[in-house]
PDB file of C-alpha atoms and ligand atoms in Angstrom:
ATOM      1  CA  MET A  10     132.993 110.290  74.824  1.00 92.00           C
ATOM      2  CA  ASN A  11     129.968 110.183  73.093  1.00 96.00           C
ATOM      3  CA  ILE A  12     127.301 106.902  72.871  1.00 97.00           C
ATOM      4  CA  LYS A  13     128.528 106.428  69.095  1.00 97.00           C
ATOM      5  CA  GLU A  14     132.178 106.061  70.321  1.00 97.00           C
ATOM      6  CA  VAL A  15     131.623 104.229  73.729  1.00 97.00           C
ATOM      7  CA  LEU A  16     129.767 101.656  71.502  1.00 97.00           C
ATOM      8  CA  ALA A  17     132.308 100.952  68.972  1.00 97.00           C
ATOM      9  CA  ALA A  18     135.279 101.127  71.230  1.00 97.00           C
ATOM     10  CA  THR A  19     133.064  98.544  73.528  1.00 97.00           C
ATOM     11  CA  SER A  20     132.101  96.447  70.620  1.00 97.00           C
ATOM     12  CA  ASP A  21     135.793  96.022  69.619  1.00 97.00           C
ATOM     13  CA  TYR A  22     136.662  95.229  73.384  1.00 96.00           C
ATOM     14  CA  LEU A  23     134.003  92.774  73.744  1.00 96.00           C
ATOM     15  CA  ARG A  24     134.978  90.495  70.521  1.00 96.00           C
ATOM     16  CA  LYS A  25     138.413  90.675  71.511  1.00 96.00           C
ATOM     17  CA  HIS A  26     137.183  89.037  74.944  1.00 94.00           C
ATOM     18  CA  GLU A  27     135.586  86.440  72.578  1.00 91.00           C
ATOM     19  CA  ILE A  28     131.955  87.596  73.494  1.00 92.00           C
ATOM     20  CA  GLU A  29     129.479  85.805  71.269  1.00 90.00           C
ATOM     21  CA  SER A  30     127.197  89.117  70.444  1.00 94.00           C
ATOM     22  CA  PRO A  31     129.559  91.805  71.389  1.00 96.00           C
ATOM     23  CA  SER A  32     127.241  94.478  69.694  1.00 96.00           C
ATOM     24  CA  LEU A  33     124.297  93.673  70.677  1.00 96.00           C
ATOM     25  CA  GLU A  34     125.791  93.281  74.777  1.00 97.00           C
ATOM     26  CA  SER A  35     127.518  96.573  74.189  1.00 97.00           C
ATOM     27  CA  GLU A  36     124.030  97.982  73.536  1.00 97.00           C
ATOM     28  CA  ILE A  37     122.511  95.871  76.180  1.00 97.00           C
ATOM     29  CA  LEU A  38     124.383  97.180  78.837  1.00 97.00           C
ATOM     30  CA  LEU A  39     124.850 100.690  77.547  1.00 98.00           C
ATOM     31  CA  ALA A  40     120.825 100.867  77.525  1.00 97.00           C
ATOM     32  CA  SER A  41     121.191  99.781  81.490  1.00 96.00           C
ATOM     33  CA  ALA A  42     123.811 102.172  82.516  1.00 97.00           C
ATOM     34  CA  THR A  43     121.902 104.903  80.452  1.00 97.00           C
ATOM     35  CA  GLY A  44     118.465 104.042  81.811  1.00 96.00           C
ATOM     36  CA  LEU A  45     117.925 104.742  78.075  1.00 96.00           C
ATOM     37  CA  LYS A  46     116.026 102.010  75.781  1.00 95.00           C
ATOM     38  CA  ARG A  47     118.225 100.406  73.142  1.00 94.00           C
ATOM     39  CA  ILE A  48     116.442 102.069  70.197  1.00 95.00           C
ATOM     40  CA  GLU A  49     117.292 105.487  72.039  1.00 97.00           C
ATOM     41  CA  LEU A  50     120.931 105.056  72.081  1.00 97.00           C
ATOM     42  CA  TYR A  51     120.507 105.295  68.003  1.00 95.00           C
ATOM     43  CA  THR A  52     118.425 108.639  68.664  1.00 96.00           C
ATOM     44  CA  ASN A  53     121.070 109.984  70.694  1.00 96.00           C
ATOM     45  CA  PHE A  54     124.352 108.597  69.042  1.00 95.00           C
ATOM     46  CA  GLU A  55     125.972 112.268  69.792  1.00 96.00           C
ATOM     47  CA  ARG A  56     125.129 112.681  73.322  1.00 96.00           C
ATOM     48  CA  GLU A  57     128.463 112.936  75.453  1.00 97.00           C
ATOM     49  CA  LEU A  58     128.549 110.726  78.479  1.00 97.00           C
ATOM     50  CA  SER A  59     129.185 111.583  82.198  1.00 97.00           C
ATOM     51  CA  ARG A  60     131.741 110.366  84.282  1.00 97.00           C
ATOM     52  CA  GLU A  61     129.482 108.479  86.551  1.00 96.00           C
ATOM     53  CA  ILE A  62     127.820 107.036  83.857  1.00 97.00           C
ATOM     54  CA  LEU A  63     130.699 105.726  82.563  1.00 97.00           C
ATOM     55  CA  ASP A  64     132.104 104.356  85.683  1.00 97.00           C
ATOM     56  CA  LYS A  65     128.844 102.494  86.290  1.00 96.00           C
ATOM     57  CA  PHE A  66     128.956 101.008  82.465  1.00 97.00           C
ATOM     58  CA  LYS A  67     132.540 100.202  82.832  1.00 97.00           C
ATOM     59  CA  VAL A  68     131.540  97.910  86.202  1.00 97.00           C
ATOM     60  CA  THR A  69     129.395  96.131  83.992  1.00 97.00           C
ATOM     61  CA  ILE A  70     131.852  95.276  81.643  1.00 97.00           C
ATOM     62  CA  ARG A  71     134.406  94.160  84.308  1.00 97.00           C
ATOM     63  CA  ARG A  72     131.142  91.463  85.183  1.00 97.00           C
ATOM     64  CA  ARG A  73     130.403  90.419  81.910  1.00 97.00           C
ATOM     65  CA  LEU A  74     134.142  89.581  80.985  1.00 96.00           C
ATOM     66  CA  LYS A  75     133.926  87.521  84.111  1.00 96.00           C
ATOM     67  CA  ASN A  76     131.399  85.442  82.338  1.00 95.00           C
ATOM     68  CA  GLU A  77     128.243  86.850  84.521  1.00 97.00           C
ATOM     69  CA  PRO A  78     125.114  86.279  82.228  1.00 97.00           C
ATOM     70  CA  ILE A  79     124.076  89.680  80.794  1.00 97.00           C
ATOM     71  CA  SER A  80     120.692  88.833  82.230  1.00 98.00           C
ATOM     72  CA  TYR A  81     121.630  88.965  85.724  1.00 98.00           C
ATOM     73  CA  ILE A  82     123.874  92.198  85.372  1.00 98.00           C
ATOM     74  CA  VAL A  83     120.929  94.429  84.164  1.00 97.00           C
ATOM     75  CA  GLY A  84     118.415  92.127  86.392  1.00 97.00           C
ATOM     76  CA  ASN A  85     116.263  91.254  83.391  1.00 95.00           C
ATOM     77  CA  GLN A  86     115.482  88.817  80.845  1.00 97.00           C
ATOM     78  CA  ALA A  87     112.390  88.734  77.995  1.00 96.00           C
ATOM     79  CA  PHE A  88     110.598  85.940  77.830  1.00 98.00           C
ATOM     80  CA  MET A  89     107.315  85.333  75.892  1.00 98.00           C
ATOM     81  CA  SER A  90     107.613  89.170  75.098  1.00 98.00           C
ATOM     82  CA  LEU A  91     107.726  90.064  78.827  1.00 98.00           C
ATOM     83  CA  ASP A  92     109.793  91.184  80.707  1.00 97.00           C
ATOM     84  CA  PHE A  93     111.232  89.485  84.046  1.00 98.00           C
ATOM     85  CA  PHE A  94     113.480  90.255  86.708  1.00 98.00           C
ATOM     86  CA  VAL A  95     116.119  87.507  87.542  1.00 98.00           C
ATOM     87  CA  ASP A  96     119.431  87.428  89.505  1.00 98.00           C
ATOM     88  CA  ASN A  97     121.440  84.477  90.428  1.00 98.00           C
ATOM     89  CA  ASN A  98     118.866  82.708  92.525  1.00 98.00           C
ATOM     90  CA  VAL A  99     116.832  82.092  89.698  1.00 98.00           C
ATOM     91  CA  LEU A 100     117.726  80.108  86.160  1.00 98.00           C
ATOM     92  CA  VAL A 101     117.598  82.577  83.015  1.00 98.00           C
ATOM     93  CA  PRO A 102     114.424  81.979  81.019  1.00 98.00           C
ATOM     94  CA  ARG A 103     115.485  79.973  77.726  1.00 98.00           C
ATOM     95  CA  PRO A 104     113.995  80.369  74.322  1.00 96.00           C
ATOM     96  CA  GLU A 105     113.184  76.869  73.972  1.00 96.00           C
ATOM     97  CA  THR A 106     111.151  77.107  77.018  1.00 98.00           C
ATOM     98  CA  GLU A 107     109.056  79.534  74.925  1.00 98.00           C
ATOM     99  CA  LEU A 108     107.855  76.512  73.078  1.00 98.00           C
ATOM    100  CA  LEU A 109     107.074  74.526  76.163  1.00 98.00           C
ATOM    101  CA  VAL A 110     104.553  77.593  77.061  1.00 98.00           C
ATOM    102  CA  GLU A 111     102.997  78.061  73.261  1.00 98.00           C
ATOM    103  CA  LYS A 112     102.512  74.171  73.596  1.00 98.00           C
ATOM    104  CA  SER A 113     100.751  74.665  76.647  1.00 98.00           C
ATOM    105  CA  ILE A 114      98.616  77.049  75.540  1.00 98.00           C
ATOM    106  CA  ASP A 115      97.915  75.201  72.531  1.00 97.00           C
ATOM    107  CA  ILE A 116      96.778  72.359  74.871  1.00 97.00           C
ATOM    108  CA  VAL A 117      94.651  74.847  76.648  1.00 96.00           C
ATOM    109  CA  THR A 118      93.080  76.083  74.129  1.00 94.00           C
ATOM    110  CA  SER A 119      92.251  73.091  72.130  1.00 94.00           C
ATOM    111  CA  SER A 120      90.807  71.555  75.002  1.00 92.00           C
ATOM    112  CA  LYS A 121      87.221  70.647  75.572  1.00 87.00           C
ATOM    113  CA  LEU A 122      87.184  72.033  78.881  1.00 85.00           C
ATOM    114  CA  PRO A 123      86.109  75.843  79.349  1.00 82.00           C
ATOM    115  CA  VAL A 124      88.823  78.013  79.709  1.00 79.00           C
ATOM    116  CA  SER A 125      87.692  79.403  82.865  1.00 82.00           C
ATOM    117  CA  ASN A 126      87.934  76.390  84.839  1.00 80.00           C
ATOM    118  CA  PHE A 127      91.062  75.093  83.547  1.00 93.00           C
ATOM    119  CA  GLN A 128      93.352  74.623  86.342  1.00 97.00           C
ATOM    120  CA  ILE A 129      97.386  74.261  85.805  1.00 98.00           C
ATOM    121  CA  ALA A 130     100.335  73.508  88.256  1.00 98.00           C
ATOM    122  CA  ASP A 131     103.925  74.568  87.402  1.00 99.00           C
ATOM    123  CA  ILE A 132     106.516  72.461  88.880  1.00 98.00           C
ATOM    124  CA  GLY A 133     109.941  74.352  89.660  1.00 98.00           C
ATOM    125  CA  THR A 134     108.657  77.709  88.224  1.00 98.00           C
ATOM    126  CA  GLY A 135     112.055  79.525  89.228  1.00 98.00           C
ATOM    127  CA  SER A 136     111.314  83.254  88.000  1.00 98.00           C
ATOM    128  CA  GLY A 137     107.919  82.368  87.270  1.00 98.00           C
ATOM    129  CA  CYS A 138     108.445  82.856  83.546  1.00 99.00           C
ATOM    130  CA  ILE A 139     105.902  79.829  82.655  1.00 99.00           C
ATOM    131  CA  SER A 140     103.096  80.636  85.520  1.00 98.00           C
ATOM    132  CA  ILE A 141     103.249  84.278  84.641  1.00 98.00           C
ATOM    133  CA  SER A 142     102.923  83.965  81.046  1.00 98.00           C
ATOM    134  CA  LEU A 143     100.200  81.299  80.805  1.00 98.00           C
ATOM    135  CA  ALA A 144      98.727  83.844  83.278  1.00 98.00           C
ATOM    136  CA  LYS A 145      99.029  86.791  80.961  1.00 98.00           C
ATOM    137  CA  TYR A 146      97.780  84.804  77.829  1.00 97.00           C
ATOM    138  CA  LEU A 147      95.612  82.923  79.226  1.00 96.00           C
ATOM    139  CA  PRO A 148      93.877  85.530  81.689  1.00 93.00           C
ATOM    140  CA  ALA A 149      91.042  82.877  82.312  1.00 93.00           C
ATOM    141  CA  VAL A 150      93.122  79.951  84.013  1.00 96.00           C
ATOM    142  CA  MET A 151      94.203  79.228  87.352  1.00 97.00           C
ATOM    143  CA  ILE A 152      97.939  78.235  88.551  1.00 98.00           C
ATOM    144  CA  THR A 153      99.410  76.859  91.062  1.00 98.00           C
ATOM    145  CA  ALA A 154     103.337  77.218  91.126  1.00 98.00           C
ATOM    146  CA  THR A 155     105.614  75.255  93.401  1.00 98.00           C
ATOM    147  CA  GLU A 156     109.285  75.604  93.996  1.00 98.00           C
ATOM    148  CA  SER A 157     111.860  74.523  96.681  1.00 98.00           C
ATOM    149  CA  SER A 158     113.878  77.688  96.786  1.00 98.00           C
ATOM    150  CA  PRO A 159     112.292  80.289  98.904  1.00 98.00           C
ATOM    151  CA  ARG A 160     114.514  83.050  97.201  1.00 98.00           C
ATOM    152  CA  ALA A 161     113.465  81.994  94.038  1.00 98.00           C
ATOM    153  CA  LEU A 162     109.646  82.141  94.701  1.00 98.00           C
ATOM    154  CA  ASP A 163     110.177  85.698  96.313  1.00 98.00           C
ATOM    155  CA  ILE A 164     111.453  86.425  92.866  1.00 98.00           C
ATOM    156  CA  ALA A 165     108.735  84.663  91.412  1.00 98.00           C
ATOM    157  CA  LYS A 166     106.009  86.700  93.061  1.00 98.00           C
ATOM    158  CA  LYS A 167     107.935  90.002  92.765  1.00 98.00           C
ATOM    159  CA  ASN A 168     107.403  89.032  88.919  1.00 98.00           C
ATOM    160  CA  ALA A 169     103.706  88.163  89.242  1.00 98.00           C
ATOM    161  CA  LYS A 170     103.348  91.512  91.063  1.00 98.00           C
ATOM    162  CA  HIS A 171     104.748  93.461  88.232  1.00 98.00           C
ATOM    163  CA  HIS A 172     102.679  91.796  85.414  1.00 98.00           C
ATOM    164  CA  GLN A 173      99.644  91.986  87.762  1.00 98.00           C
ATOM    165  CA  VAL A 174      98.656  88.311  88.117  1.00 98.00           C
ATOM    166  CA  GLU A 175      99.268  87.724  91.847  1.00 97.00           C
ATOM    167  CA  SER A 176      96.009  87.102  92.148  1.00 97.00           C
ATOM    168  CA  LYS A 177      95.772  84.466  89.582  1.00 97.00           C
ATOM    169  CA  ILE A 178      98.689  82.262  90.923  1.00 98.00           C
ATOM    170  CA  GLU A 179      99.057  80.472  94.199  1.00 98.00           C
ATOM    171  CA  PHE A 180     102.943  80.187  95.184  1.00 98.00           C
ATOM    172  CA  LEU A 181     103.782  77.190  97.036  1.00 98.00           C
ATOM    173  CA  GLN A 182     107.067  76.360  98.480  1.00 98.00           C
ATOM    174  CA  GLY A 183     108.400  72.820  98.904  1.00 98.00           C
ATOM    175  CA  ASP A 184     109.338  69.428  97.493  1.00 98.00           C
ATOM    176  CA  PHE A 185     108.349  69.047  93.661  1.00 98.00           C
ATOM    177  CA  LEU A 186     104.937  67.681  93.667  1.00 98.00           C
ATOM    178  CA  GLU A 187     104.528  67.243  97.330  1.00 98.00           C
ATOM    179  CA  PRO A 188     102.814  71.177  98.056  1.00 98.00           C
ATOM    180  CA  LEU A 189     100.041  70.116  95.466  1.00 98.00           C
ATOM    181  CA  LYS A 190      98.725  67.302  98.319  1.00 98.00           C
ATOM    182  CA  ASP A 191      95.641  65.920  96.611  1.00 97.00           C
ATOM    183  CA  LYS A 192      95.078  68.213  94.536  1.00 98.00           C
ATOM    184  CA  LYS A 193      93.669  67.217  90.687  1.00 97.00           C
ATOM    185  CA  PHE A 194      94.596  70.010  87.809  1.00 98.00           C
ATOM    186  CA  ASP A 195      93.817  70.142  83.964  1.00 97.00           C
ATOM    187  CA  LEU A 196      97.454  70.481  82.749  1.00 98.00           C
ATOM    188  CA  LEU A 197     100.610  69.738  84.623  1.00 98.00           C
ATOM    189  CA  VAL A 198     103.651  71.878  83.046  1.00 98.00           C
ATOM    190  CA  SER A 199     107.181  71.710  84.268  1.00 99.00           C
ATOM    191  CA  ASN A 200     111.037  72.604  83.017  1.00 99.00           C
ATOM    192  CA  PRO A 201     112.581  70.636  85.859  1.00 98.00           C
ATOM    193  CA  PRO A 202     116.536  70.315  86.329  1.00 98.00           C
ATOM    194  CA  TYR A 203     117.571  67.813  83.857  1.00 98.00           C
ATOM    195  CA  ILE A 204     121.167  68.320  83.479  1.00 98.00           C
ATOM    196  CA  PRO A 205     122.988  65.013  84.200  1.00 98.00           C
ATOM    197  CA  THR A 206     125.454  66.084  87.868  1.00 98.00           C
ATOM    198  CA  LYS A 207     128.644  65.068  85.875  1.00 98.00           C
ATOM    199  CA  ASP A 208     127.925  67.232  82.777  1.00 98.00           C
ATOM    200  CA  ILE A 209     127.351  70.332  85.078  1.00 98.00           C
ATOM    201  CA  GLU A 210     131.206  70.519  85.037  1.00 97.00           C
ATOM    202  CA  THR A 211     131.336  70.960  81.097  1.00 97.00           C
ATOM    203  CA  LEU A 212     128.863  73.723  80.874  1.00 97.00           C
ATOM    204  CA  MET A 213     129.618  77.136  79.600  1.00 95.00           C
ATOM    205  CA  PRO A 214     131.349  78.891  82.525  1.00 95.00           C
ATOM    206  CA  ASP A 215     128.265  81.444  82.360  1.00 96.00           C
ATOM    207  CA  VAL A 216     125.731  78.784  83.353  1.00 98.00           C
ATOM    208  CA  ARG A 217     128.329  76.799  85.222  1.00 98.00           C
ATOM    209  CA  ASN A 218     129.911  79.144  87.614  1.00 98.00           C
ATOM    210  CA  PHE A 219     126.671  81.584  87.782  1.00 98.00           C
ATOM    211  CA  GLU A 220     123.457  79.593  87.323  1.00 98.00           C
ATOM    212  CA  PRO A 221     121.778  77.891  90.218  1.00 98.00           C
ATOM    213  CA  HIS A 222     122.954  74.199  90.421  1.00 98.00           C
ATOM    214  CA  GLN A 223     119.643  73.475  92.041  1.00 98.00           C
ATOM    215  CA  ALA A 224     118.063  74.452  88.488  1.00 98.00           C
ATOM    216  CA  LEU A 225     120.053  72.373  86.623  1.00 98.00           C
ATOM    217  CA  ASN A 226     121.046  68.779  88.757  1.00 98.00           C
ATOM    218  CA  GLY A 227     118.793  66.480  87.556  1.00 98.00           C
ATOM    219  CA  GLY A 228     120.618  63.614  89.053  1.00 98.00           C
ATOM    220  CA  PRO A 229     123.060  60.990  87.580  1.00 97.00           C
ATOM    221  CA  GLU A 230     121.515  60.645  84.244  1.00 97.00           C
ATOM    222  CA  GLY A 231     119.198  63.989  84.565  1.00 98.00           C
ATOM    223  CA  LEU A 232     116.098  61.879  84.614  1.00 98.00           C
ATOM    224  CA  ASP A 233     115.261  61.881  88.662  1.00 98.00           C
ATOM    225  CA  PHE A 234     112.822  64.850  88.194  1.00 98.00           C
ATOM    226  CA  ILE A 235     111.276  63.728  85.029  1.00 98.00           C
ATOM    227  CA  ARG A 236     110.808  60.083  86.646  1.00 98.00           C
ATOM    228  CA  LYS A 237     108.905  61.785  89.492  1.00 98.00           C
ATOM    229  CA  LEU A 238     106.844  63.604  86.643  1.00 98.00           C
ATOM    230  CA  ILE A 239     106.218  60.687  84.861  1.00 98.00           C
ATOM    231  CA  THR A 240     105.341  58.391  87.450  1.00 97.00           C
ATOM    232  CA  ASP A 241     103.755  60.915  90.181  1.00 97.00           C
ATOM    233  CA  GLY A 242     102.570  63.216  87.923  1.00 98.00           C
ATOM    234  CA  PRO A 243      99.531  60.943  86.907  1.00 97.00           C
ATOM    235  CA  LYS A 244      97.767  61.494  90.500  1.00 97.00           C
ATOM    236  CA  HIS A 245      97.394  65.154  89.757  1.00 98.00           C
ATOM    237  CA  SER A 246      96.683  65.491  86.660  1.00 98.00           C
ATOM    238  CA  ASP A 247      96.198  63.367  83.054  1.00 97.00           C
ATOM    239  CA  THR A 248      98.222  65.354  80.690  1.00 98.00           C
ATOM    240  CA  ILE A 249     101.575  66.382  81.658  1.00 98.00           C
ATOM    241  CA  ILE A 250     104.039  68.987  79.565  1.00 98.00           C
ATOM    242  CA  PHE A 251     107.453  69.255  80.422  1.00 98.00           C
ATOM    243  CA  GLU A 252     111.008  70.313  79.107  1.00 98.00           C
ATOM    244  CA  PHE A 253     114.183  67.721  78.695  1.00 98.00           C
ATOM    245  CA  GLY A 254     117.428  67.818  77.637  1.00 97.00           C
ATOM    246  CA  PHE A 255     119.736  66.386  74.665  1.00 95.00           C
ATOM    247  CA  GLY A 256     119.386  62.714  74.332  1.00 96.00           C
ATOM    248  CA  GLN A 257     116.631  61.972  76.811  1.00 98.00           C
ATOM    249  CA  ALA A 258     113.960  61.351  74.449  1.00 98.00           C
ATOM    250  CA  ASP A 259     114.172  57.584  74.168  1.00 98.00           C
ATOM    251  CA  ALA A 260     114.352  57.077  78.109  1.00 98.00           C
ATOM    252  CA  ILE A 261     111.288  59.431  78.242  1.00 98.00           C
ATOM    253  CA  ARG A 262     109.270  57.108  75.879  1.00 97.00           C
ATOM    254  CA  LYS A 263     110.336  53.696  77.677  1.00 97.00           C
ATOM    255  CA  LEU A 264     109.185  55.698  80.961  1.00 97.00           C
ATOM    256  CA  CYS A 265     105.684  57.094  79.270  1.00 96.00           C
ATOM    257  CA  LEU A 266     103.985  54.749  76.753  1.00 90.00           C
ATOM    258  CA  ASN A 267     101.632  57.366  75.782  1.00 97.00           C
ATOM    259  CA  VAL A 268     104.046  60.621  74.791  1.00 98.00           C
ATOM    260  CA  LYS A 269     104.558  62.945  72.114  1.00 98.00           C
ATOM    261  CA  ILE A 270     107.850  64.213  71.717  1.00 98.00           C
ATOM    262  CA  LEU A 271     108.502  67.654  69.873  1.00 98.00           C
ATOM    263  CA  LYS A 272     111.361  69.162  68.857  1.00 98.00           C
ATOM    264  CA  ASP A 273     112.783  72.702  69.564  1.00 96.00           C
ATOM    265  CA  TYR A 274     113.197  75.409  66.745  1.00 92.00           C
ATOM    266  CA  SER A 275     117.165  73.505  66.364  1.00 94.00           C
ATOM    267  CA  GLY A 276     115.705  70.537  65.672  1.00 96.00           C
ATOM    268  CA  ILE A 277     116.508  68.915  69.306  1.00 97.00           C
ATOM    269  CA  GLU A 278     114.086  66.671  70.970  1.00 98.00           C
ATOM    270  CA  ARG A 279     112.881  69.007  73.842  1.00 98.00           C
ATOM    271  CA  ILE A 280     109.369  68.470  74.816  1.00 98.00           C
ATOM    272  CA  ALA A 281     107.219  65.651  76.024  1.00 98.00           C
ATOM    273  CA  ILE A 282     103.562  65.747  76.201  1.00 98.00           C
ATOM    274  CA  CYS A 283     102.576  62.259  77.959  1.00 98.00           C
ATOM    275  CA  LYS A 284      98.921  61.550  78.484  1.00 97.00           C
ATOM    276  CA  ASN A 285      97.735  59.198  80.901  1.00 88.00           C
ATOM    277  CA  LYS A 286      94.277  58.274  79.699  1.00 74.00           C
TER     278      LYS A 286
HETATM  279  N1  SAM B 303     110.346  77.511  85.312  1.00 63.76           N
HETATM  280  C1  SAM B 303     111.495  78.117  85.383  1.00 63.76           C
HETATM  281  C2  SAM B 303     112.065  78.309  83.696  1.00 63.76           C
HETATM  282  O1  SAM B 303     111.680  77.321  83.279  1.00 63.76           O
HETATM  283  O2  SAM B 303     112.791  79.111  83.679  1.00 63.76           O
HETATM  284  C3  SAM B 303     112.844  77.630  86.221  1.00 63.76           C
HETATM  285  C4  SAM B 303     113.124  76.130  85.258  1.00 63.76           C
HETATM  286  S1  SAM B 303     114.635  75.484  86.443  1.00 63.76           S
HETATM  287  C5  SAM B 303     115.052  74.282  85.246  1.00 63.76           C
HETATM  288  C6  SAM B 303     114.203  74.448  87.563  1.00 63.76           C
HETATM  289  C7  SAM B 303     113.353  74.918  88.691  1.00 63.76           C
HETATM  290  O3  SAM B 303     113.136  73.453  89.794  1.00 63.76           O
HETATM  291  C8  SAM B 303     114.653  75.616  89.760  1.00 63.76           C
HETATM  292  O4  SAM B 303     113.912  77.303  89.937  1.00 63.76           O
HETATM  293  C9  SAM B 303     114.405  74.975  91.068  1.00 63.76           C
HETATM  294  O5  SAM B 303     115.229  75.476  92.037  1.00 63.76           O
HETATM  295  C10 SAM B 303     113.509  74.358  90.977  1.00 63.76           C
HETATM  296  N2  SAM B 303     113.772  72.964  91.837  1.00 63.76           N
HETATM  297  C11 SAM B 303     114.698  72.153  92.107  1.00 63.76           C
HETATM  298  N3  SAM B 303     114.549  71.100  92.641  1.00 63.76           N
HETATM  299  C12 SAM B 303     113.195  71.124  93.265  1.00 63.76           C
HETATM  300  C13 SAM B 303     112.261  70.540  94.330  1.00 63.76           C
HETATM  301  N4  SAM B 303     113.008  69.574  94.404  1.00 63.76           N
HETATM  302  N5  SAM B 303     111.043  70.759  94.038  1.00 63.76           N
HETATM  303  C14 SAM B 303     110.812  72.425  93.904  1.00 63.76           C
HETATM  304  N6  SAM B 303     111.531  72.964  92.689  1.00 63.76           N
HETATM  305  C15 SAM B 303     112.621  72.380  92.725  1.00 63.76           C
HETATM  306  N1  LIG B 304     118.387  74.531  79.064  1.00 63.76           N
HETATM  307  C1  LIG B 304     118.946  74.524  80.570  1.00 63.76           C
HETATM  308  C2  LIG B 304     120.828  74.746  79.898  1.00 63.76           C
HETATM  309  O1  LIG B 304     121.011  73.684  79.186  1.00 63.76           O
HETATM  310  C3  LIG B 304     118.908  73.451  81.579  1.00 63.76           C
HETATM  311  C4  LIG B 304     117.708  73.918  82.154  1.00 63.76           C
HETATM  312  C5  LIG B 304     117.353  72.924  82.697  1.00 63.76           C
HETATM  313  O2  LIG B 304     117.870  71.788  83.415  1.00 63.76           O
HETATM  314  N2  LIG B 304     116.143  72.433  82.809  1.00 63.76           N
HETATM  315  O3  LIG B 304     121.539  75.756  80.359  1.00 63.76           O
END
């Protein structure tokens, strides 16, 4: 079979199995199996595929039909137009978190402080997507990233190295804000775990069965880590920006008196900027 035929047959097959974006996912998986870019599939439509490549491709299709996230199957996810290596030790970077990074960049560039003195702490760095994007788009800032999972931290370091920003980010393993000790920063940024524990069982199987629960579980109301950010964060920074979940905005307004809440691109309240001064 050639590329065109394989793509058509696979799209049909994935559609029948209720995969949401069958054509796109067929292309991503075939690009990964062939080592071609997605665009190159189109310019090589007539190319015949070897048995070896087809077998490799079929394995990835079987994984996807068991609801494994496509980012884990191909081993990467784009975020802020950068490529991040991911596996099931880290949360797959989400589009809404790009807004958190964009707003953080706005805070830095509109600050009175010279960018070259700016110190940022990223709490619960996971794949490192927030820290690394900030380091790429704001080359003068210095970043400290914390993470409790040693395996996630290894992936964050690998991504930092790949993007050549390892000298700009200090990675610290430990519990939430603790690794920061008494250090002060100009901005604290975090996408903490914020799903209420009982809601985890109701998430899509792609998330529930494959993503690390340590990255999702925010305690009984999903607010455990958010409370820590609001209560203990001010010891480290006068400005704290973080992502939160559906329906949590009112609780956050009560916890933090000087807060600005921003909506994501779907119109859902998603980002909080807390000021302590
Ligand atoms: N920053 C990444 C992103 O935006 O894609 C990952 C965010 S994920 C929602 C939360 C991260 O916090 C996970 O990597 C998880 O392992 C980490 N985490 C959970 N509990 C933690 C703790 N007590 N201390 C530090 N990190 C923690
Ligand atoms: N946005 C993620 C989800 O809904 C949750 C990430 C988080 O807890 N910070 O799957």
